PDB file of C-alpha atoms and ligand atoms in Angstrom:
ATOM      1  CA  UNK O   1     -35.573  21.705  51.996  1.00 68.00           C
ATOM      2  CA  UNK O   2     -36.720  18.343  53.317  1.00 78.00           C
ATOM      3  CA  UNK O   3     -34.964  15.058  52.485  1.00 84.00           C
ATOM      4  CA  UNK O   4     -37.801  13.441  50.388  1.00 85.00           C
ATOM      5  CA  UNK O   5     -38.762   9.788  50.435  1.00 85.00           C
ATOM      6  CA  UNK O   6     -35.217   8.728  51.188  1.00 83.00           C
ATOM      7  CA  UNK O   7     -35.062  10.903  54.212  1.00 83.00           C
ATOM      8  CA  UNK O   8     -38.554   9.521  55.344  1.00 83.00           C
ATOM      9  CA  UNK O   9     -37.206   5.956  55.024  1.00 82.00           C
ATOM     10  CA  UNK O  10     -34.010   6.651  56.891  1.00 82.00           C
ATOM     11  CA  UNK O  11     -35.971   8.287  59.604  1.00 80.00           C
ATOM     12  CA  UNK O  12     -38.145   5.116  59.917  1.00 80.00           C
ATOM     13  CA  UNK O  13     -34.883   3.139  60.137  1.00 78.00           C
ATOM     14  CA  UNK O  14     -33.823   5.410  63.054  1.00 82.00           C
ATOM     15  CA  UNK O  15     -30.973   6.986  61.115  1.00 85.00           C
ATOM     16  CA  UNK O  16     -29.387   9.859  62.969  1.00 90.00           C
ATOM     17  CA  UNK O  17     -29.256  13.419  61.586  1.00 94.00           C
ATOM     18  CA  UNK O  18     -26.670  16.044  62.248  1.00 97.00           C
ATOM     19  CA  UNK O  19     -25.556  19.476  61.040  1.00 97.00           C
ATOM     20  CA  UNK O  20     -21.942  19.790  59.949  1.00 98.00           C
ATOM     21  CA  UNK O  21     -20.271  23.182  59.731  1.00 98.00           C
ATOM     22  CA  UNK O  22     -17.353  23.837  57.364  1.00 98.00           C
ATOM     23  CA  UNK O  23     -14.261  25.359  59.122  1.00 98.00           C
ATOM     24  CA  UNK O  24     -11.611  25.264  56.411  1.00 98.00           C
ATOM     25  CA  UNK O  25     -10.912  24.169  52.839  1.00 98.00           C
ATOM     26  CA  UNK O  26      -7.818  23.144  51.043  1.00 98.00           C
ATOM     27  CA  UNK O  27      -7.325  22.461  47.284  1.00 98.00           C
ATOM     28  CA  UNK O  28      -4.983  19.436  47.726  1.00 98.00           C
ATOM     29  CA  UNK O  29      -4.505  18.788  44.006  1.00 98.00           C
ATOM     30  CA  UNK O  30      -6.287  20.179  40.882  1.00 97.00           C
ATOM     31  CA  UNK O  31      -8.833  17.249  41.230  1.00 97.00           C
ATOM     32  CA  UNK O  32      -8.962  16.658  44.923  1.00 98.00           C
ATOM     33  CA  UNK O  33     -10.284  18.939  47.665  1.00 98.00           C
ATOM     34  CA  UNK O  34     -10.373  18.704  51.425  1.00 98.00           C
ATOM     35  CA  UNK O  35     -12.926  20.354  53.759  1.00 98.00           C
ATOM     36  CA  UNK O  36     -12.696  20.480  57.528  1.00 98.00           C
ATOM     37  CA  UNK O  37     -15.896  20.419  59.643  1.00 98.00           C
ATOM     38  CA  UNK O  38     -17.132  20.558  63.156  1.00 98.00           C
ATOM     39  CA  UNK O  39     -19.449  17.579  63.595  1.00 98.00           C
ATOM     40  CA  UNK O  40     -22.540  18.899  65.353  1.00 97.00           C
ATOM     41  CA  UNK O  41     -22.245  16.053  68.030  1.00 97.00           C
ATOM     42  CA  UNK O  42     -22.021  13.226  65.486  1.00 98.00           C
ATOM     43  CA  UNK O  43     -18.889  11.494  66.718  1.00 97.00           C
ATOM     44  CA  UNK O  44     -19.839  11.702  70.398  1.00 97.00           C
ATOM     45  CA  UNK O  45     -23.182  10.141  69.543  1.00 96.00           C
ATOM     46  CA  UNK O  46     -22.364   7.462  67.047  1.00 96.00           C
ATOM     47  CA  UNK O  47     -18.600   6.684  67.695  1.00 96.00           C
ATOM     48  CA  UNK O  48     -15.911   6.029  65.142  1.00 97.00           C
ATOM     49  CA  UNK O  49     -14.756   3.068  63.002  1.00 97.00           C
ATOM     50  CA  UNK O  50     -12.307   2.650  60.057  1.00 98.00           C
ATOM     51  CA  UNK O  51     -13.611   3.853  56.670  1.00 98.00           C
ATOM     52  CA  UNK O  52     -16.682   5.450  58.312  1.00 98.00           C
ATOM     53  CA  UNK O  53     -18.962   7.270  56.017  1.00 98.00           C
ATOM     54  CA  UNK O  54     -21.941   9.594  56.144  1.00 98.00           C
ATOM     55  CA  UNK O  55     -24.712  10.591  53.896  1.00 97.00           C
ATOM     56  CA  UNK O  56     -24.538  14.372  52.929  1.00 98.00           C
ATOM     57  CA  UNK O  57     -27.600  16.129  51.775  1.00 97.00           C
ATOM     58  CA  UNK O  58     -27.447  18.561  48.734  1.00 96.00           C
ATOM     59  CA  UNK O  59     -30.110  20.078  46.502  1.00 93.00           C
ATOM     60  CA  UNK O  60     -30.220  19.418  42.774  1.00 93.00           C
ATOM     61  CA  UNK O  61     -32.884  20.803  40.443  1.00 92.00           C
ATOM     62  CA  UNK O  62     -35.067  21.500  43.537  1.00 90.00           C
ATOM     63  CA  UNK O  63     -34.855  17.877  44.803  1.00 91.00           C
ATOM     64  CA  UNK O  64     -32.847  16.391  47.549  1.00 91.00           C
ATOM     65  CA  UNK O  65     -29.562  14.779  46.489  1.00 94.00           C
ATOM     66  CA  UNK O  66     -27.880  12.409  48.828  1.00 96.00           C
ATOM     67  CA  UNK O  67     -24.256  11.235  48.488  1.00 98.00           C
ATOM     68  CA  UNK O  68     -21.891   9.324  50.661  1.00 98.00           C
ATOM     69  CA  UNK O  69     -18.524  10.625  51.916  1.00 98.00           C
ATOM     70  CA  UNK O  70     -15.919   9.197  54.158  1.00 98.00           C
ATOM     71  CA  UNK O  71     -14.752  10.732  57.432  1.00 98.00           C
ATOM     72  CA  UNK O  72     -10.962  11.638  57.418  1.00 98.00           C
ATOM     73  CA  UNK O  73      -9.104  11.839  60.725  1.00 98.00           C
ATOM     74  CA  UNK O  74     -12.233  11.916  62.904  1.00 98.00           C
ATOM     75  CA  UNK O  75     -11.479  13.273  66.401  1.00 98.00           C
ATOM     76  CA  UNK O  76     -14.193  12.544  68.872  1.00 97.00           C
ATOM     77  CA  UNK O  77     -12.719  14.596  71.591  1.00 97.00           C
ATOM     78  CA  UNK O  78     -12.696  17.715  69.363  1.00 98.00           C
ATOM     79  CA  UNK O  79     -15.807  16.868  67.473  1.00 98.00           C
ATOM     80  CA  UNK O  80     -14.132  17.388  64.247  1.00 98.00           C
ATOM     81  CA  UNK O  81     -13.116  15.550  60.956  1.00 98.00           C
ATOM     82  CA  UNK O  82     -12.278  16.283  57.369  1.00 98.00           C
ATOM     83  CA  UNK O  83     -13.661  14.989  54.150  1.00 98.00           C
ATOM     84  CA  UNK O  84     -11.911  14.656  50.842  1.00 98.00           C
ATOM     85  CA  UNK O  85     -13.619  15.221  47.533  1.00 98.00           C
ATOM     86  CA  UNK O  86     -12.581  13.586  44.338  1.00 98.00           C
ATOM     87  CA  UNK O  87     -13.511  16.265  41.800  1.00 98.00           C
ATOM     88  CA  UNK O  88     -15.679  15.752  38.724  1.00 97.00           C
ATOM     89  CA  UNK O  89     -18.841  17.427  37.419  1.00 97.00           C
ATOM     90  CA  UNK O  90     -21.470  16.558  40.031  1.00 97.00           C
ATOM     91  CA  UNK O  91     -23.569  18.284  42.700  1.00 98.00           C
ATOM     92  CA  UNK O  92     -21.657  17.045  45.723  1.00 98.00           C
ATOM     93  CA  UNK O  93     -18.252  17.588  44.058  1.00 98.00           C
ATOM     94  CA  UNK O  94     -19.192  20.972  42.917  1.00 97.00           C
ATOM     95  CA  UNK O  95     -20.487  21.970  46.314  1.00 98.00           C
ATOM     96  CA  UNK O  96     -17.075  21.188  47.741  1.00 98.00           C
ATOM     97  CA  UNK O  97     -15.527  23.669  45.441  1.00 96.00           C
ATOM     98  CA  UNK O  98     -17.691  26.579  46.694  1.00 96.00           C
ATOM     99  CA  UNK O  99     -18.095  25.702  50.343  1.00 97.00           C
ATOM    100  CA  UNK O 100     -16.740  28.336  52.749  1.00 97.00           C
ATOM    101  CA  UNK O 101     -16.122  28.397  56.535  1.00 98.00           C
ATOM    102  CA  UNK O 102     -19.489  28.833  58.161  1.00 98.00           C
ATOM    103  CA  UNK O 103     -21.426  26.863  55.609  1.00 98.00           C
ATOM    104  CA  UNK O 104     -23.654  24.221  57.130  1.00 98.00           C
ATOM    105  CA  UNK O 105     -24.692  20.914  55.485  1.00 98.00           C
ATOM    106  CA  UNK O 106     -26.972  18.174  56.737  1.00 97.00           C
ATOM    107  CA  UNK O 107     -25.585  14.744  57.309  1.00 97.00           C
ATOM    108  CA  UNK O 108     -27.264  11.390  58.181  1.00 96.00           C
ATOM    109  CA  UNK O 109     -25.547   8.378  59.617  1.00 96.00           C
ATOM    110  CA  UNK O 110     -27.020   5.009  58.546  1.00 93.00           C
ATOM    111  CA  UNK O 111     -25.429   1.963  57.025  1.00 93.00           C
ATOM    112  CA  UNK O 112     -21.804   2.583  57.899  1.00 94.00           C
ATOM    113  CA  UNK O 113     -20.199  -0.271  59.771  1.00 93.00           C
ATOM    114  CA  UNK O 114     -16.830  -2.090  60.031  1.00 95.00           C
ATOM    115  CA  UNK O 115     -16.317  -5.576  61.499  1.00 91.00           C
ATOM    116  CA  UNK O 116     -12.548  -5.978  62.224  1.00 92.00           C
ATOM    117  CA  UNK O 117     -11.373  -9.047  60.376  1.00 94.00           C
ATOM    118  CA  UNK O 118     -10.632 -11.840  63.015  1.00 94.00           C
ATOM    119  CA  UNK O 119      -7.895 -13.113  62.939  1.00 94.00           C
ATOM    120  CA  UNK O 120      -6.166  -9.804  62.046  1.00 95.00           C
ATOM    121  CA  UNK O 121      -5.140  -9.860  58.393  1.00 97.00           C
ATOM    122  CA  UNK O 122      -1.644 -10.659  57.429  1.00 97.00           C
ATOM    123  CA  UNK O 123      -1.958  -8.580  54.271  1.00 98.00           C
ATOM    124  CA  UNK O 124      -4.582  -6.136  53.115  1.00 98.00           C
ATOM    125  CA  UNK O 125      -5.651  -6.318  49.401  1.00 98.00           C
ATOM    126  CA  UNK O 126      -7.200  -2.925  48.534  1.00 98.00           C
ATOM    127  CA  UNK O 127      -8.948  -1.909  45.224  1.00 98.00           C
ATOM    128  CA  UNK O 128     -10.096   1.707  44.742  1.00 98.00           C
ATOM    129  CA  UNK O 129      -9.754   5.024  43.193  1.00 98.00           C
ATOM    130  CA  UNK O 130      -9.818   8.748  44.234  1.00 98.00           C
ATOM    131  CA  UNK O 131     -13.363   8.376  45.629  1.00 98.00           C
ATOM    132  CA  UNK O 132     -12.211   5.639  47.979  1.00 98.00           C
ATOM    133  CA  UNK O 133      -8.800   7.040  48.803  1.00 98.00           C
ATOM    134  CA  UNK O 134     -10.110   8.312  52.212  1.00 98.00           C
ATOM    135  CA  UNK O 135     -11.364   4.815  53.022  1.00 98.00           C
ATOM    136  CA  UNK O 136      -8.147   3.131  51.770  1.00 98.00           C
ATOM    137  CA  UNK O 137      -6.014   5.603  53.818  1.00 98.00           C
ATOM    138  CA  UNK O 138      -8.275   4.919  56.880  1.00 98.00           C
ATOM    139  CA  UNK O 139      -7.691   1.125  56.550  1.00 98.00           C
ATOM    140  CA  UNK O 140      -3.912   1.679  56.197  1.00 98.00           C
ATOM    141  CA  UNK O 141      -3.957   3.756  59.403  1.00 97.00           C
ATOM    142  CA  UNK O 142      -6.123   1.198  61.196  1.00 97.00           C
ATOM    143  CA  UNK O 143      -3.613  -1.650  60.379  1.00 97.00           C
ATOM    144  CA  UNK O 144      -0.338   0.455  60.622  1.00 94.00           C
ATOM    145  CA  UNK O 145       2.005  -2.474  60.483  1.00 94.00           C
ATOM    146  CA  UNK O 146       0.136  -4.722  58.105  1.00 97.00           C
ATOM    147  CA  UNK O 147       1.563  -5.114  54.502  1.00 98.00           C
ATOM    148  CA  UNK O 148      -0.855  -4.039  51.891  1.00 98.00           C
ATOM    149  CA  UNK O 149      -1.176  -4.371  48.190  1.00 98.00           C
ATOM    150  CA  UNK O 150      -3.200  -1.540  46.692  1.00 98.00           C
ATOM    151  CA  UNK O 151      -4.585  -1.345  43.146  1.00 98.00           C
ATOM    152  CA  UNK O 152      -5.621   2.179  42.571  1.00 98.00           C
ATOM    153  CA  UNK O 153      -7.222   3.629  39.451  1.00 98.00           C
ATOM    154  CA  UNK O 154      -6.130   7.051  38.327  1.00 98.00           C
ATOM    155  CA  UNK O 155      -7.591   9.596  35.962  1.00 97.00           C
ATOM    156  CA  UNK O 156      -4.835  12.296  36.344  1.00 95.00           C
ATOM    157  CA  UNK O 157      -1.187  12.750  37.285  1.00 94.00           C
ATOM    158  CA  UNK O 158      -2.340  14.441  40.558  1.00 94.00           C
ATOM    159  CA  UNK O 159      -0.095  13.698  43.505  1.00 95.00           C
ATOM    160  CA  UNK O 160      -2.897  12.348  45.723  1.00 98.00           C
ATOM    161  CA  UNK O 161      -2.363  12.232  49.540  1.00 98.00           C
ATOM    162  CA  UNK O 162      -1.719   8.415  49.829  1.00 98.00           C
ATOM    163  CA  UNK O 163      -0.762   7.409  53.401  1.00 98.00           C
ATOM    164  CA  UNK O 164       1.375   4.547  52.099  1.00 97.00           C
ATOM    165  CA  UNK O 165       4.509   3.451  53.940  1.00 95.00           C
ATOM    166  CA  UNK O 166       7.197   1.008  53.040  1.00 94.00           C
ATOM    167  CA  UNK O 167       5.118  -2.119  53.936  1.00 95.00           C
ATOM    168  CA  UNK O 168       2.693  -0.971  51.148  1.00 97.00           C
ATOM    169  CA  UNK O 169       2.846  -1.921  47.601  1.00 97.00           C
ATOM    170  CA  UNK O 170       0.861   0.754  45.514  1.00 98.00           C
ATOM    171  CA  UNK O 171       0.003  -0.056  41.869  1.00 98.00           C
ATOM    172  CA  UNK O 172      -1.339   3.048  39.929  1.00 98.00           C
ATOM    173  CA  UNK O 173      -3.487   2.038  37.000  1.00 98.00           C
ATOM    174  CA  UNK O 174      -4.565   4.627  34.538  1.00 98.00           C
ATOM    175  CA  UNK O 175      -8.433   4.350  33.966  1.00 97.00           C
ATOM    176  CA  UNK O 176      -8.280   4.284  30.277  1.00 94.00           C
ATOM    177  CA  UNK O 177     -11.460   2.682  28.884  1.00 96.00           C
ATOM    178  CA  UNK O 178     -12.522   1.696  32.456  1.00 96.00           C
ATOM    179  CA  UNK O 179     -11.413  -1.974  32.366  1.00 97.00           C
ATOM    180  CA  UNK O 180      -7.698  -1.758  33.230  1.00 98.00           C
ATOM    181  CA  UNK O 181      -8.275  -1.924  37.046  1.00 98.00           C
ATOM    182  CA  UNK O 182     -10.378  -5.061  36.776  1.00 98.00           C
ATOM    183  CA  UNK O 183      -7.733  -6.675  34.473  1.00 98.00           C
ATOM    184  CA  UNK O 184      -4.845  -5.884  36.796  1.00 98.00           C
ATOM    185  CA  UNK O 185      -6.647  -7.266  39.827  1.00 98.00           C
ATOM    186  CA  UNK O 186      -7.918 -10.279  37.990  1.00 98.00           C
ATOM    187  CA  UNK O 187      -4.408 -11.125  36.993  1.00 97.00           C
ATOM    188  CA  UNK O 188      -2.630 -10.585  40.352  1.00 98.00           C
ATOM    189  CA  UNK O 189      -5.281 -11.468  43.034  1.00 97.00           C
ATOM    190  CA  UNK O 190      -5.215 -15.387  42.843  1.00 97.00           C
ATOM    191  CA  UNK O 191      -1.525 -15.531  43.708  1.00 97.00           C
ATOM    192  CA  UNK O 192      -1.927 -13.115  46.658  1.00 97.00           C
ATOM    193  CA  UNK O 193      -5.084 -14.495  48.399  1.00 97.00           C
ATOM    194  CA  UNK O 194      -4.522 -16.493  51.503  1.00 96.00           C
ATOM    195  CA  UNK O 195      -6.886 -17.394  54.335  1.00 94.00           C
ATOM    196  CA  UNK O 196      -5.457 -14.584  56.329  1.00 95.00           C
ATOM    197  CA  UNK O 197      -5.724 -11.736  53.687  1.00 98.00           C
ATOM    198  CA  UNK O 198      -8.466  -9.194  53.783  1.00 98.00           C
ATOM    199  CA  UNK O 199      -9.840  -7.922  50.520  1.00 98.00           C
ATOM    200  CA  UNK O 200     -11.537  -4.558  50.058  1.00 98.00           C
ATOM    201  CA  UNK O 201     -13.148  -3.528  46.788  1.00 98.00           C
ATOM    202  CA  UNK O 202     -14.490   0.107  46.565  1.00 98.00           C
ATOM    203  CA  UNK O 203     -14.432   1.465  42.995  1.00 97.00           C
ATOM    204  CA  UNK O 204     -16.911   2.242  40.181  1.00 98.00           C
ATOM    205  CA  UNK O 205     -20.109   0.159  40.074  1.00 98.00           C
ATOM    206  CA  UNK O 206     -19.150  -1.936  37.082  1.00 98.00           C
ATOM    207  CA  UNK O 207     -15.590  -2.753  38.247  1.00 98.00           C
ATOM    208  CA  UNK O 208     -16.892  -3.485  41.792  1.00 98.00           C
ATOM    209  CA  UNK O 209     -19.514  -5.936  40.520  1.00 98.00           C
ATOM    210  CA  UNK O 210     -17.036  -7.652  38.246  1.00 98.00           C
ATOM    211  CA  UNK O 211     -14.467  -8.133  41.011  1.00 98.00           C
ATOM    212  CA  UNK O 212     -17.001  -9.139  43.553  1.00 98.00           C
ATOM    213  CA  UNK O 213     -18.179 -11.996  41.247  1.00 97.00           C
ATOM    214  CA  UNK O 214     -14.546 -12.899  40.798  1.00 97.00           C
ATOM    215  CA  UNK O 215     -13.817 -13.004  44.605  1.00 97.00           C
ATOM    216  CA  UNK O 216     -17.047 -14.713  45.638  1.00 96.00           C
ATOM    217  CA  UNK O 217     -17.733 -17.270  42.867  1.00 95.00           C
ATOM    218  CA  UNK O 218     -14.332 -17.902  41.198  1.00 96.00           C
ATOM    219  CA  UNK O 219     -11.994 -17.531  44.139  1.00 97.00           C
ATOM    220  CA  UNK O 220     -14.503 -18.384  47.017  1.00 96.00           C
ATOM    221  CA  UNK O 221     -13.185 -15.753  49.315  1.00 97.00           C
ATOM    222  CA  UNK O 222     -15.082 -16.162  52.690  1.00 96.00           C
ATOM    223  CA  UNK O 223     -17.574 -13.342  53.430  1.00 93.00           C
ATOM    224  CA  UNK O 224     -15.662 -12.234  56.554  1.00 94.00           C
ATOM    225  CA  UNK O 225     -12.394 -11.731  54.619  1.00 97.00           C
ATOM    226  CA  UNK O 226     -13.933  -9.465  52.047  1.00 95.00           C
ATOM    227  CA  UNK O 227     -15.814  -6.128  51.709  1.00 97.00           C
ATOM    228  CA  UNK O 228     -17.203  -4.780  48.386  1.00 98.00           C
ATOM    229  CA  UNK O 229     -19.251  -1.615  47.711  1.00 98.00           C
ATOM    230  CA  UNK O 230     -19.653   0.453  44.589  1.00 98.00           C
ATOM    231  CA  UNK O 231     -18.609   4.031  45.392  1.00 98.00           C
ATOM    232  CA  UNK O 232     -19.813   5.757  42.158  1.00 98.00           C
ATOM    233  CA  UNK O 233     -21.718   5.125  38.885  1.00 97.00           C
ATOM    234  CA  UNK O 234     -19.933   5.988  35.655  1.00 95.00           C
TER     235      UNK O 234
HETATM  236  C1  FAD I 301     -19.603   4.565  51.326  1.00 53.00           C
HETATM  237  C2  FAD I 301     -19.136   5.541  50.275  1.00 53.00           C
HETATM  238  C3  FAD I 301     -18.068   6.480  50.640  1.00 53.00           C
HETATM  239  C4  FAD I 301     -17.631   7.518  49.746  1.00 53.00           C
HETATM  240  N1  FAD I 301     -16.660   8.262  50.074  1.00 53.00           N
HETATM  241  C5  FAD I 301     -16.216   9.256  49.186  1.00 53.00           C
HETATM  242  C6  FAD I 301     -15.212  10.196  49.599  1.00 53.00           C
HETATM  243  O1  FAD I 301     -14.770  10.218  50.784  1.00 53.00           O
HETATM  244  N2  FAD I 301     -14.745  11.068  48.678  1.00 53.00           N
HETATM  245  C7  FAD I 301     -15.253  11.022  47.435  1.00 53.00           C
HETATM  246  O2  FAD I 301     -14.842  11.909  46.605  1.00 53.00           O
HETATM  247  N3  FAD I 301     -16.290  10.230  47.041  1.00 53.00           N
HETATM  248  C8  FAD I 301     -16.758   9.313  47.912  1.00 53.00           C
HETATM  249  N4  FAD I 301     -17.751   8.494  47.532  1.00 53.00           N
HETATM  250  C9  FAD I 301     -18.225   8.592  46.166  1.00 53.00           C
HETATM  251  C10 FAD I 301     -19.288   9.623  46.019  1.00 53.00           C
HETATM  252  O3  FAD I 301     -20.319   9.469  46.832  1.00 53.00           O
HETATM  253  C11 FAD I 301     -19.750   9.634  44.512  1.00 53.00           C
HETATM  254  O4  FAD I 301     -18.701   9.888  43.703  1.00 53.00           O
HETATM  255  C12 FAD I 301     -21.030  10.528  44.192  1.00 53.00           C
HETATM  256  O5  FAD I 301     -21.554   9.954  43.012  1.00 53.00           O
HETATM  257  C13 FAD I 301     -20.658  12.030  44.034  1.00 53.00           C
HETATM  258  O6  FAD I 301     -21.849  12.723  43.843  1.00 53.00           O
HETATM  259  P1  FAD I 301     -21.953  13.970  42.891  1.00 53.00           P
HETATM  260  O7  FAD I 301     -23.240  14.608  43.254  1.00 53.00           O
HETATM  261  O8  FAD I 301     -20.728  14.782  42.964  1.00 53.00           O
HETATM  262  O9  FAD I 301     -22.075  13.357  41.427  1.00 53.00           O
HETATM  263  P2  FAD I 301     -23.363  12.411  40.888  1.00 53.00           P
HETATM  264  O10 FAD I 301     -24.513  13.377  40.617  1.00 53.00           O
HETATM  265  O11 FAD I 301     -23.523  11.217  41.532  1.00 53.00           O
HETATM  266  O12 FAD I 301     -22.815  12.182  39.407  1.00 53.00           O
HETATM  267  C14 FAD I 301     -22.639  13.266  38.345  1.00 53.00           C
HETATM  268  C15 FAD I 301     -21.666  12.683  37.326  1.00 53.00           C
HETATM  269  O13 FAD I 301     -20.306  12.526  37.910  1.00 53.00           O
HETATM  270  C16 FAD I 301     -19.886  11.247  37.619  1.00 53.00           C
HETATM  271  N5  FAD I 301     -19.179  10.826  38.834  1.00 53.00           N
HETATM  272  C17 FAD I 301     -19.766  10.632  40.111  1.00 53.00           C
HETATM  273  N6  FAD I 301     -18.736  10.248  40.935  1.00 53.00           N
HETATM  274  C18 FAD I 301     -17.601  10.181  40.209  1.00 53.00           C
HETATM  275  C19 FAD I 301     -16.255   9.939  40.581  1.00 53.00           C
HETATM  276  N7  FAD I 301     -15.887   9.551  41.816  1.00 53.00           N
HETATM  277  N8  FAD I 301     -15.270   9.999  39.616  1.00 53.00           N
HETATM  278  C20 FAD I 301     -15.631  10.309  38.361  1.00 53.00           C
HETATM  279  N9  FAD I 301     -16.931  10.689  37.938  1.00 53.00           N
HETATM  280  C21 FAD I 301     -17.847  10.512  38.915  1.00 53.00           C
HETATM  281  C22 FAD I 301     -21.105  10.383  37.410  1.00 53.00           C
HETATM  282  O14 FAD I 301     -20.911   9.261  36.542  1.00 53.00           O
HETATM  283  C23 FAD I 301     -22.041  11.411  36.684  1.00 53.00           C
HETATM  284  O15 FAD I 301     -21.809  11.427  35.329  1.00 53.00           O
HETATM  285  C24 FAD I 301     -18.296   7.560  48.343  1.00 53.00           C
HETATM  286  C25 FAD I 301     -19.269   6.620  48.008  1.00 53.00           C
HETATM  287  C26 FAD I 301     -19.668   5.623  49.002  1.00 53.00           C
HETATM  288  C27 FAD I 301     -20.788   4.752  48.636  1.00 53.00           C
END
């Protein structure tokens, strides 16, 4: 099927389209699944950066359904990467549960970018959940020796594949009514922020909005020391 008006707009914006082929699948935990892909030339054409993401195209009720997913361990020389899916009841998530080697999915690259913080951060301050674990892991890998404080919202006891090391301070926060992550960050952030920290907020839309306002308005974090993007809508 076509990609509807969103696809038409992306085409006008010169977004690049690729076909990804599934090569393997792994049920990492009961609520987290990894798929491996060959990239259809994507990495060679557009390059790689930390926390890079693409728009995958699904079909839902006969209509195009586009959702963003992060590249895990992209390897430009091999033309491969993985993606990791936090599982819930949704079209993209459910597709990951049934995808088999040989299945092909369309991907569009548009909007992904990463400006390396300059000067390099002395500490990363990362806020996320299972949907942004691939992005968080990618940042931990991109700054291997940089200390990090991570506030991570959980909805299960799954032993998720964190790439944390001893310079990383991981706080697991059960989602509860959906406000605990915001409260934890609100309490701890002011004492940790310095001109050389880099703050990354990628969680549900409400929490992302609240913490963005905290960082921008109340704590005056400069734009170039801060990235925020809602990863999903409750
Ligand atoms: C830049 C970017 C990168 C992303 N990278 C990843 C990634 O690597 N891995 C990943 O798993 N997700 C990632 N996401 C999040 C993913 O795109 C969303 O979770 C998306 O909504 C899933 O689509 P769906 O079709 O499965 O569900 P939808 O049709 O969007 O939603 C169906 C139902 O599921 C609920 N829902 C959606 N997402 C979640 C969730 N994460 N947790 C709990 N409930 C949810 C919705 O509230 C709704 O009730 C990323 C998002 C962005 C913006």
